[in-house]
Coordinates of C-alpha atoms in Angstrom, one line a residue:
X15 CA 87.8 113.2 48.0
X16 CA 89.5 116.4 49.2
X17 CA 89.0 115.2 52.5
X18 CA 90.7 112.1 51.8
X19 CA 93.5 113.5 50.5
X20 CA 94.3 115.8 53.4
X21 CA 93.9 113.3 55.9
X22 CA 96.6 110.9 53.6
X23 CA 99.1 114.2 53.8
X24 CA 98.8 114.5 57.1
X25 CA 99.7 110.9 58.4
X26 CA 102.5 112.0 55.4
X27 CA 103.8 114.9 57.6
X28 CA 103.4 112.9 60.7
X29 CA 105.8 110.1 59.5
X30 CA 108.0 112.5 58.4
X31 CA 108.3 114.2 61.4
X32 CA 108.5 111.4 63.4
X33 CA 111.4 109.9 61.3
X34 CA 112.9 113.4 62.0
X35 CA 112.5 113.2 66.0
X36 CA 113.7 109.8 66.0
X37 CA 116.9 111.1 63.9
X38 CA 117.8 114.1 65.5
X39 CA 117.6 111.6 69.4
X40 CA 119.8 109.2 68.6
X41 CA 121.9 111.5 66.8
X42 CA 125.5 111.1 68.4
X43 CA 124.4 108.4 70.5
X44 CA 125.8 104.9 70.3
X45 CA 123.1 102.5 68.9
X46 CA 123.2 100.1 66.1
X47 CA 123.1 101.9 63.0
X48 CA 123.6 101.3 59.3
X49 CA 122.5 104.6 58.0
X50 CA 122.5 108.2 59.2
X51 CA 118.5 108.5 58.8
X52 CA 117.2 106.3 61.4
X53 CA 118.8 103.9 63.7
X54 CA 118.8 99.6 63.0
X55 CA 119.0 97.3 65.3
X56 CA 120.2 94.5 65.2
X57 CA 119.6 90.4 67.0
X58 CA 122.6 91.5 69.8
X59 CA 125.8 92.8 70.2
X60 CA 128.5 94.4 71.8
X61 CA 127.6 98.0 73.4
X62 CA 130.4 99.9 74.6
X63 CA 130.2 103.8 75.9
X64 CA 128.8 106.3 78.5
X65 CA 125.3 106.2 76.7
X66 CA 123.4 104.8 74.2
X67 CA 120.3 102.7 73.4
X68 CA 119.6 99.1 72.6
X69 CA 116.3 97.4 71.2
X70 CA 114.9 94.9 69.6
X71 CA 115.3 93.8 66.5
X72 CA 113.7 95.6 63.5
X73 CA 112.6 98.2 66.5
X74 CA 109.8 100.0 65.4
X75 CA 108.7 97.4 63.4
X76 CA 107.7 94.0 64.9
X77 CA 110.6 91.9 66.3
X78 CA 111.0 88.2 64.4
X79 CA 109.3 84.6 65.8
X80 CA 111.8 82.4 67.4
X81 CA 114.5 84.3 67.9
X82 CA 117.3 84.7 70.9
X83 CA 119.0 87.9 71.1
X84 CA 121.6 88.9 73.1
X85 CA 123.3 92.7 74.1
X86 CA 126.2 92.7 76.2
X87 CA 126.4 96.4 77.7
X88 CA 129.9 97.8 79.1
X89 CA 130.3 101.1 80.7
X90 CA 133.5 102.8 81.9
X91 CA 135.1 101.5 84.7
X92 CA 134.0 102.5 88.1
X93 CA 130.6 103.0 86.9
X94 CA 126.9 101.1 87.5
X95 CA 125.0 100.4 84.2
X96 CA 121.6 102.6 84.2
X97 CA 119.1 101.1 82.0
X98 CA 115.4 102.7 81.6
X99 CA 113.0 101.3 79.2
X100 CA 111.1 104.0 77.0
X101 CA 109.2 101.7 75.2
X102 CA 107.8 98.2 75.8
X103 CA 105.4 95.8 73.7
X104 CA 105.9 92.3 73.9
X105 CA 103.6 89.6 74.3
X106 CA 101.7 89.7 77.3
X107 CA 101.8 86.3 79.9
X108 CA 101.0 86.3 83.4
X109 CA 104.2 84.5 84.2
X110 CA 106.0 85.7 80.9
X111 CA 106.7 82.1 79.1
X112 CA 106.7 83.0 75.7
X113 CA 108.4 86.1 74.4
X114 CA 109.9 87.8 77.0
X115 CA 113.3 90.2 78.3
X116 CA 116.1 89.1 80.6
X117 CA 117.7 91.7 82.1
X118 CA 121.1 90.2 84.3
X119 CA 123.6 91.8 86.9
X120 CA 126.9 91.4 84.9
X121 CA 127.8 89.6 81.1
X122 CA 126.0 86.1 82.3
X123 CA 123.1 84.4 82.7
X124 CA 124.9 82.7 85.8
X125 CA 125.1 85.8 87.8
X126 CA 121.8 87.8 89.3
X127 CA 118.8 88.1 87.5
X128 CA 117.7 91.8 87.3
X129 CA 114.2 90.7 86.0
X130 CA 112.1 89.4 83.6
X131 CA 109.7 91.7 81.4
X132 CA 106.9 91.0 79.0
X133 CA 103.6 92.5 78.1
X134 CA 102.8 96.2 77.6
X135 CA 103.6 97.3 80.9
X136 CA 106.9 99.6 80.7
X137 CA 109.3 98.1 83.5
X138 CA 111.4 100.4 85.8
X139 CA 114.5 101.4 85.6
X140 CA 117.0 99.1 86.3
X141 CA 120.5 99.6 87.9
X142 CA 123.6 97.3 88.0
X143 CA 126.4 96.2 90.5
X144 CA 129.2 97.2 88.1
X145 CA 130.2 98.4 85.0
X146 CA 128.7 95.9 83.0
X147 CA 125.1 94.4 81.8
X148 CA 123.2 91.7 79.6
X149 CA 120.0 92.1 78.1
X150 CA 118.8 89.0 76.4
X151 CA 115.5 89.0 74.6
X152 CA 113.4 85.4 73.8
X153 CA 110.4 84.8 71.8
X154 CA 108.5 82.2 70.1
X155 CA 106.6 81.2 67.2
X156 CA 103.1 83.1 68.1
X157 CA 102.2 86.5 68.6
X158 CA 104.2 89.0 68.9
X159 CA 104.6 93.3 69.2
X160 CA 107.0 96.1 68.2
X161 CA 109.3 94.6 71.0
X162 CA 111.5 97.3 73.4
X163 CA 113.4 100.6 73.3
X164 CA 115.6 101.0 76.3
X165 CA 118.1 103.8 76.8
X166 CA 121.4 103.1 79.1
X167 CA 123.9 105.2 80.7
X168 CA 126.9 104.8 83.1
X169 CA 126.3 106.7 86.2
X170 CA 128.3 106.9 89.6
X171 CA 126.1 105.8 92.8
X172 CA 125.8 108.3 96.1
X173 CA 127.6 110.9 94.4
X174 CA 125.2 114.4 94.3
X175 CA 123.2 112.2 92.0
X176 CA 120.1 111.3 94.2
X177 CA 118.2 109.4 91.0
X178 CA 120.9 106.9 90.6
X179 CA 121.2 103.9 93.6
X180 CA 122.7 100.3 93.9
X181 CA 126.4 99.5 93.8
X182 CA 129.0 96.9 95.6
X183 CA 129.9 97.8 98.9
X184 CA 132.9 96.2 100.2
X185 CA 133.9 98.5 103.7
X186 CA 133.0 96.3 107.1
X187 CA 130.6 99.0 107.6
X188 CA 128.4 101.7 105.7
X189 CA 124.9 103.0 104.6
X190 CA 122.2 101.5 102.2
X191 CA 119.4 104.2 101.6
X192 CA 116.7 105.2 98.9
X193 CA 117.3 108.1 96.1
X194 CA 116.4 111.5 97.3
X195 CA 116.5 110.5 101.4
X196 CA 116.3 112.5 103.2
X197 CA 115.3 115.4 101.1
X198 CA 112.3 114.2 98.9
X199 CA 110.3 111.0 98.4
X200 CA 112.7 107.9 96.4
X201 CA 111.5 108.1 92.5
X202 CA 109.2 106.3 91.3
X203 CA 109.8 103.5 88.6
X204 CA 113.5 102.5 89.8
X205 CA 115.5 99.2 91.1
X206 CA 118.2 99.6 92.7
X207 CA 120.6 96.6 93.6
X208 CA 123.3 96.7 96.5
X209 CA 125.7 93.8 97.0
X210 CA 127.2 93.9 100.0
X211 CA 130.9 91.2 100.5
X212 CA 132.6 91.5 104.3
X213 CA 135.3 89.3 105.2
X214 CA 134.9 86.0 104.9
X215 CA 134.7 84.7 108.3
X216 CA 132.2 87.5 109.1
X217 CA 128.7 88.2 108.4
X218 CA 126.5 91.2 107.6
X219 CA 124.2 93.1 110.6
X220 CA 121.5 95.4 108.6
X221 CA 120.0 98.3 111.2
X222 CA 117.0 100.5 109.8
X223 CA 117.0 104.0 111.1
X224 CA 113.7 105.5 109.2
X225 CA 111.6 103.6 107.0
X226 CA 108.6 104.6 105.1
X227 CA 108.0 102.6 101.6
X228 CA 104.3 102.2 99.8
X229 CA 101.9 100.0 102.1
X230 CA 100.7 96.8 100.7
X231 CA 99.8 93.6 102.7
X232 CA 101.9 91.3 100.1
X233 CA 104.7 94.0 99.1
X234 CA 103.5 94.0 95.7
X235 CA 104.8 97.9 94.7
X236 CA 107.4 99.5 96.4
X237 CA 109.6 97.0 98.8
X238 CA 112.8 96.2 99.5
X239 CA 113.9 92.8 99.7
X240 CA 117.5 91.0 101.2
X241 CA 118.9 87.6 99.8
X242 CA 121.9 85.7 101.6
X243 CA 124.5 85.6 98.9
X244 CA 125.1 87.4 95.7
X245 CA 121.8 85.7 93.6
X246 CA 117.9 87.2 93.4
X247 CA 116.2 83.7 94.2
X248 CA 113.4 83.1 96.7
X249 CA 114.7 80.2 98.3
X250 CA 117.9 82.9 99.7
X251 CA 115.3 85.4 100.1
X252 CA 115.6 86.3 104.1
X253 CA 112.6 88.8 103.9
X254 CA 110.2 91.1 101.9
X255 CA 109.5 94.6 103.3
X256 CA 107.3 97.6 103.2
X257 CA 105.0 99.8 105.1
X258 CA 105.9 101.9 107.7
X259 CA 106.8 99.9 110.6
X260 CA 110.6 99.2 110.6
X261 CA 111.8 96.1 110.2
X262 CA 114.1 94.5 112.9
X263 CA 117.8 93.8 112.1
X264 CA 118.3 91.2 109.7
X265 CA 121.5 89.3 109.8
X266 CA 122.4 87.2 106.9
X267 CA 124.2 84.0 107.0
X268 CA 127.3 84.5 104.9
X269 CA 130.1 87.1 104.3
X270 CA 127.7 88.4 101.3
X271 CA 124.1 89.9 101.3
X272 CA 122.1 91.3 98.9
X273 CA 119.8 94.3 98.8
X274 CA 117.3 95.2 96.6
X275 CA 114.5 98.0 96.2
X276 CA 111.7 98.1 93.8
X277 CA 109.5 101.2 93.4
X278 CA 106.5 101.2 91.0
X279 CA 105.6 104.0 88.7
X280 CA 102.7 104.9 90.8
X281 CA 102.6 106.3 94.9
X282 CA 106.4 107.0 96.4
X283 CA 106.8 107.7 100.0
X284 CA 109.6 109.3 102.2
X285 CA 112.0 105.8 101.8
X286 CA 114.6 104.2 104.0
X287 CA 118.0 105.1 105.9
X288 CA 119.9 102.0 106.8
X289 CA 123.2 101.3 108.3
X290 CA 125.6 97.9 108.0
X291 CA 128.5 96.0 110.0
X292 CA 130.2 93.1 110.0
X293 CA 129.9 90.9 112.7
X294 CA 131.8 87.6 113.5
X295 CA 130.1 84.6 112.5
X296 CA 127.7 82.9 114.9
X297 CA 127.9 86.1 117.0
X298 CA 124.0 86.2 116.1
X299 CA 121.1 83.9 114.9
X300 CA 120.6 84.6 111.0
X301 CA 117.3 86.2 110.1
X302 CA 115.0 83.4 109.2
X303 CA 113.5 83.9 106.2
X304 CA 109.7 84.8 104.6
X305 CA 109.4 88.3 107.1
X306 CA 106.8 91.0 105.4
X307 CA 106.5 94.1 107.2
X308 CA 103.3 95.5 105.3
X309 CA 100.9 98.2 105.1
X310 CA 97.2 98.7 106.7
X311 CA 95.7 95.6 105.3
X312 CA 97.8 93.3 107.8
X313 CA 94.5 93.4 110.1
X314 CA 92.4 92.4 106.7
X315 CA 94.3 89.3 106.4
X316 CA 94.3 88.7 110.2
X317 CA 90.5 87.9 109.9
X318 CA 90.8 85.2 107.6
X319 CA 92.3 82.5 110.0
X320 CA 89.0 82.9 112.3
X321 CA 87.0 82.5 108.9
X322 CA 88.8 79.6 107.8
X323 CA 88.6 77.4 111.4
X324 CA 84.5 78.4 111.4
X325 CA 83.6 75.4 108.9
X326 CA 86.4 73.0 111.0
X327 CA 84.8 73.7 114.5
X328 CA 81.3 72.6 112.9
X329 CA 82.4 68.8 113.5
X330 CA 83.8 69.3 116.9
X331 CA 80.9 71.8 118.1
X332 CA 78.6 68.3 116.7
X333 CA 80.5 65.9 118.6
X334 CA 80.8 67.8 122.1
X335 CA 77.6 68.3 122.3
X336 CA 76.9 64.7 121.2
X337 CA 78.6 64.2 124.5
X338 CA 77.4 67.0 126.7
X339 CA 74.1 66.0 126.4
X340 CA 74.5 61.7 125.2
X341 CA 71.7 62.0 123.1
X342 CA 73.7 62.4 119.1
X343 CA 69.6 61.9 117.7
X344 CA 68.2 64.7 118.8
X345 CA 71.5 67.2 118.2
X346 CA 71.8 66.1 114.6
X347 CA 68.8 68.1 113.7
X348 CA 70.4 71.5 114.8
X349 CA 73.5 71.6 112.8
X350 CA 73.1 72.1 108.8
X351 CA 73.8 68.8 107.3
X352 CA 69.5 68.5 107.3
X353 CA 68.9 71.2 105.1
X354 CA 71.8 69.2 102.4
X355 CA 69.5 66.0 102.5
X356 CA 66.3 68.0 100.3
X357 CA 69.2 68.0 97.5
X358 CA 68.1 64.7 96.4
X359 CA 64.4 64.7 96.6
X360 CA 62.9 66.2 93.1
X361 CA 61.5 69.2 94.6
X362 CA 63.8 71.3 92.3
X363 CA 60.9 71.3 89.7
X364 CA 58.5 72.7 91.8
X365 CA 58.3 76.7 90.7
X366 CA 56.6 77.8 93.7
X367 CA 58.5 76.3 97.1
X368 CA 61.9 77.6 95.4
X369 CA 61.8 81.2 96.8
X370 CA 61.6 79.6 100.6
X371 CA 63.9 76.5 100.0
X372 CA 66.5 78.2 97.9
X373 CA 69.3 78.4 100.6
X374 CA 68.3 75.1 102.2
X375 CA 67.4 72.9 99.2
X376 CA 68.9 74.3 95.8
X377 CA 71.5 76.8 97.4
X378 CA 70.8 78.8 94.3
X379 CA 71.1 82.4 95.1
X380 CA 67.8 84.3 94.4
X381 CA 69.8 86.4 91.8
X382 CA 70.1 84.0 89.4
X383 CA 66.8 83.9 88.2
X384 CA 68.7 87.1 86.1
X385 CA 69.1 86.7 82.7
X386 CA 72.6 86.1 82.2
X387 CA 73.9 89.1 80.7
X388 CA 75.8 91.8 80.9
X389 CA 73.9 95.1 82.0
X390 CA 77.0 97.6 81.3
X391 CA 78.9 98.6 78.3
X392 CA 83.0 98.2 79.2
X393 CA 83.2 101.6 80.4
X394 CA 79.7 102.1 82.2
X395 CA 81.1 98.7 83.9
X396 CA 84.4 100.3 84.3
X397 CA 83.3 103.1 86.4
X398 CA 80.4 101.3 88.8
X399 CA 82.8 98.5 89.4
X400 CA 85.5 98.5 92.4
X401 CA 87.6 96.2 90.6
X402 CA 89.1 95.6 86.7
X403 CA 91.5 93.0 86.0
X404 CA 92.7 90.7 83.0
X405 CA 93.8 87.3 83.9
X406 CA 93.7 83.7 83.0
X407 CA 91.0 81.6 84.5
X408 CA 93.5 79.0 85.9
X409 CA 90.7 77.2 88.6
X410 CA 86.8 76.7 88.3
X411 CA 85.7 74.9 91.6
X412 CA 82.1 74.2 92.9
X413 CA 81.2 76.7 96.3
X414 CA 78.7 76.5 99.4
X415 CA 75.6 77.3 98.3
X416 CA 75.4 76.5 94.9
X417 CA 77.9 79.1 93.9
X418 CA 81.6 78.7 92.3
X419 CA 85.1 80.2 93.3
X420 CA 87.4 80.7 90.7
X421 CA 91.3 81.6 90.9
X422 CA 92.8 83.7 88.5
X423 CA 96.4 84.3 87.4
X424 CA 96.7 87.8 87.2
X425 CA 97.7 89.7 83.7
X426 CA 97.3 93.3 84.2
X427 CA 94.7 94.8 87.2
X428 CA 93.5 98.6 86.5
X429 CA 91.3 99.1 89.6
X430 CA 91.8 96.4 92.4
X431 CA 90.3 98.2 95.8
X432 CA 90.4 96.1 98.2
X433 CA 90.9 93.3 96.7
X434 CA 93.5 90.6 97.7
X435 CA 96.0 89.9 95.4
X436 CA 98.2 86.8 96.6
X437 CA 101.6 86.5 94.9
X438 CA 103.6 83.2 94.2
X439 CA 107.2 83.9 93.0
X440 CA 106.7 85.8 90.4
X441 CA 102.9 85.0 89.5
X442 CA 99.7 87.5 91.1
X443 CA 96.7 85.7 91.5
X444 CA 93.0 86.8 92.8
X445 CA 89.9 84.3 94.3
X446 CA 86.6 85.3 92.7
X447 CA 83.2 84.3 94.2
X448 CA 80.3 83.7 92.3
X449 CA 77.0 83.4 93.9
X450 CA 74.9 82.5 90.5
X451 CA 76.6 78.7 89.2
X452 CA 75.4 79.5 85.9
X453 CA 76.2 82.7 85.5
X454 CA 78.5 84.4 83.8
X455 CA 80.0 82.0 81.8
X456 CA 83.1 81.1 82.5
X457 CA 86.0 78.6 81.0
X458 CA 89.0 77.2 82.8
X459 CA 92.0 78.3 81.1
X460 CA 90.5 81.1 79.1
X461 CA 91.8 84.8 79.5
X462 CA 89.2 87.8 80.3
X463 CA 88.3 91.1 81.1
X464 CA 86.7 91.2 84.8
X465 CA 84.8 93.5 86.9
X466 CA 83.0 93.2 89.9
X467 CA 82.3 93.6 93.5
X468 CA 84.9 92.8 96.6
X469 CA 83.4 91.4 99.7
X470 CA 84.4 91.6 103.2
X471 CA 87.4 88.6 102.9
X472 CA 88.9 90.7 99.9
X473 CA 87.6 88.2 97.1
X474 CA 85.9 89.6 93.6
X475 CA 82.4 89.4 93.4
X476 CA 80.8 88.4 90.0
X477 CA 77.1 88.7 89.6
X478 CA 75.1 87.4 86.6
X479 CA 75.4 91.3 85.4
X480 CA 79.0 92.2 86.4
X481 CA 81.1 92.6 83.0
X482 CA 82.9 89.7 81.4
X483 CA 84.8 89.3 78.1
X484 CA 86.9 87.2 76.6
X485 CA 90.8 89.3 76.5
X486 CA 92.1 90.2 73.7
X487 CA 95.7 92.3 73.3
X488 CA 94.3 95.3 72.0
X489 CA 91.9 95.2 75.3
X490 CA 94.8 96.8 76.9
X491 CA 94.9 99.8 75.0
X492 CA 91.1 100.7 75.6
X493 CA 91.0 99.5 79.1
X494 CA 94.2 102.0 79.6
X495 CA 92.4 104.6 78.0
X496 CA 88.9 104.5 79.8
X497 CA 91.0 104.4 83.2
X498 CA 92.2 108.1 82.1
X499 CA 88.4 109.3 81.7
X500 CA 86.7 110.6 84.6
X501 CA 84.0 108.6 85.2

């Protein structure tokens, strides 16, 4: 009983102290407030000032079903909008359908999309073109969370303030680099956003001097990324880049070009150094678009076109040497399409010839005759495994062999490596392999907790024993935790 009763005066002192913290931050900060003992927000508004913070509605308690809010953010003239998220709990989607944050270039959704956040994953800080910002928050009618805390401030690019990037640049000629060059690695966790305008009958001629971002093969962490016109939108997208090998020019196809770098919250590397001009029109061939310059695993992914062709040159090895040596009867026998035939014979019954006619006649894998079940907890799993994900099983196909291949949509990865990860606008996917048909169990359409294997071609490996759980949101929490334990 006296234990009780400590434990309840403790969570007591806890909340007090915490309403105290809370109090004594936003104290003569602008936020929406009612009272002087803890800020309210409210479902939008008008936020005007050098500083202040902006949430969601309710913020800490859970935001409201079905409900549109919208902040409009103004800073003093001649200054960008700085906007850092210190807390983030929506609901999580792979694609971010249902409850989700809008964060745009200016007071419109017409104008450039800074991004669009949802789940539990805290987004970087984001940085506008002028002095002004919209946050818009959506959600529907099913689950929800505690919703966002942000913080914003007004802050003057390229001026002794090496954490602060992005801006309109308007000269016919000047410099686009990353916070801290030359001195120190670029931050990690920021966005930055340059919109370069030249005159009208001109265009824009981008020259890397030094450039040194995060390596990935698909650009997935730290890039930097140009779009012909003022707008974010992959169909203006002229290229994608990161790595270390510097890019060659790019030249955009209008007076106005935009520039945008991403850095994650994890690895940061020395950055980039980049000069512009003007140019006349049609002086030079604009950049085509879709370049990546990417890290080591380019010559990973430069394998896979002479694995692909290997099951198309079976017909054509067939038929040339059909007509090399003119007799088709006695060539049939060598290719593979013989062992397929046993299929439909009812020798699958038979206990004893299964071990030698597995690969020809079943194609079941000799690991299958596992029990299907797990042979891990979460975290034993967690530590033997080289890769952890959470995704939505979006594709269930039959494989060679008698094995499956699965695609999933990505919703959080905490150990991926070597794994490929493709990415399709805005949506990361991974191909699994599973030599046992049977086993695990899986549903189309179904989120879960995965780990496995990676093979050779960079696709997950999932045995009858590897780990598999259906998702739920609270997964996150645990699965963030046991990443923090040494294993």
């Amino acid at each position: 009983m006296r234990i009780s009763v400590l434990r309840n005066m403790e969570r007591l002192t806890a909340v007090w102290s915490l309403g105290i913290l809370l109090s004594l931050s936003f104290e003569g900060v602008l936020c929406q407030t009612t009272n002087h003992t803890r800020p309210v927000f409210n479902c939008g508004g008008d936020l005007d000032g050098d500083s202040g913070f902006v949430g969601s509605e309710g913020f800490p308690s859970f935001y409201k079903p079905n409900s549109k809010c919208t902040w409009y953010i103004t800073v003093p003239e001649g200054n960008v909008v700085m906007l850092s998220f210190r807390i983030f709990d929506l609901e999580a989607d792979p694609v971010c359908r249902y409850d989700f944050v809008d964060v745009y270039n200016g007071h419109s959704n017409m104008v450039q999309k800074l991004g669009r956040f949802c789940g539990t994953f805290r987004p970087g800080a984001l940085i506008s073109t002028s002095n002004t910002m919209m946050v818009e928050m959506v959600s529907d009618s099913g689950t929800g969370g505690r919703g966002f805390l942000a913080h914003f401030s007004g802050g003057k690019p390229h001026v002794d303030e090496h954490q602060f990037c992005g801006g309109k640049l308007t000269k016919s000629q000047g410099t686009v680099k990353t916070p801290n060059w030359p001195e120190k690695n670029y931050p990690a966790g920021i966005s930055c956003s340059w919109l370069i305008t030249v005159e009208p009958e001109m265009v824009i001629e981008v020259k890397f001097d030094k450039f040194d971002l995060e390596s990935d093969t698909y650009c997935r962490f730290d890039y930097v990324a140009f779009f012909n016109g003022g707008e974010k939108d992959d169909s203006r997208r002229i290229g994608k880049y990161c790595g270390d090998t510097v890019p060659q020019n790019i030249i955009s196809n209008s007076n106005v070009l935009l520039v945008q770098f991403v850095s994650d919250l994890s690895v940061t590397s020395d950055g980039f150094m980049a000069a512009y001009t003007s140019i006349p029109r049609g002086l030079r061939t604009p950049t085509a678009g879709g370049d990546i310059a990417s890290g080591p695993r380019v010559s990973s992914t430069a394998t896979r076109p002479s694995l692909t062709p290997v099951k198309s040159v079976k017909p054509v090895v067939f038929t040339t040497e059909a007509t090399t040596t003119t007799t088709t009867t006695t060539e049939q026998p060598k290719p593979r399409p013989k062992p397929v035939r046993p299929i439909k014979p009812v020798r699958l019954p038979v206990s004893k010839p299964e071990p030698d006619e597995s690969r020809p006649a079943t194609g079941m894998d000799p690991m299958c005759a596992k029990a299907c079940r797990r042979d891990g907890t979460i975290k034993t799993s967690f530590c033997v495994s080289e890769f952890v994900i959470t995704g939505k099983m979006t594709a269930l196909t039959p494989g060679p062999s008698g094995s499956r291949q699965a695609t999933v949509s990505l919703i959080k990865a905490y150990k991926t490596g070597s794994l490929t990860i493709t990415q399709a606008g805005e949506t990361m996917s991974v191909k699994l392999v599973m030599p046992c048909k049977t086993c695990p169990l899986l549903r189309r359409g179904q989120n879960y907790i995965l780990m496995g294997h990676v093979d050779e071609e960079g696709h997950g490996v999932l045995t009858p024993g590897s780990f598999t759980a259906l998702y739920k949101a609270q997964h996150h929490k645990i699965l963030t935790n046991i990443n923090k334990l040494p294993c």
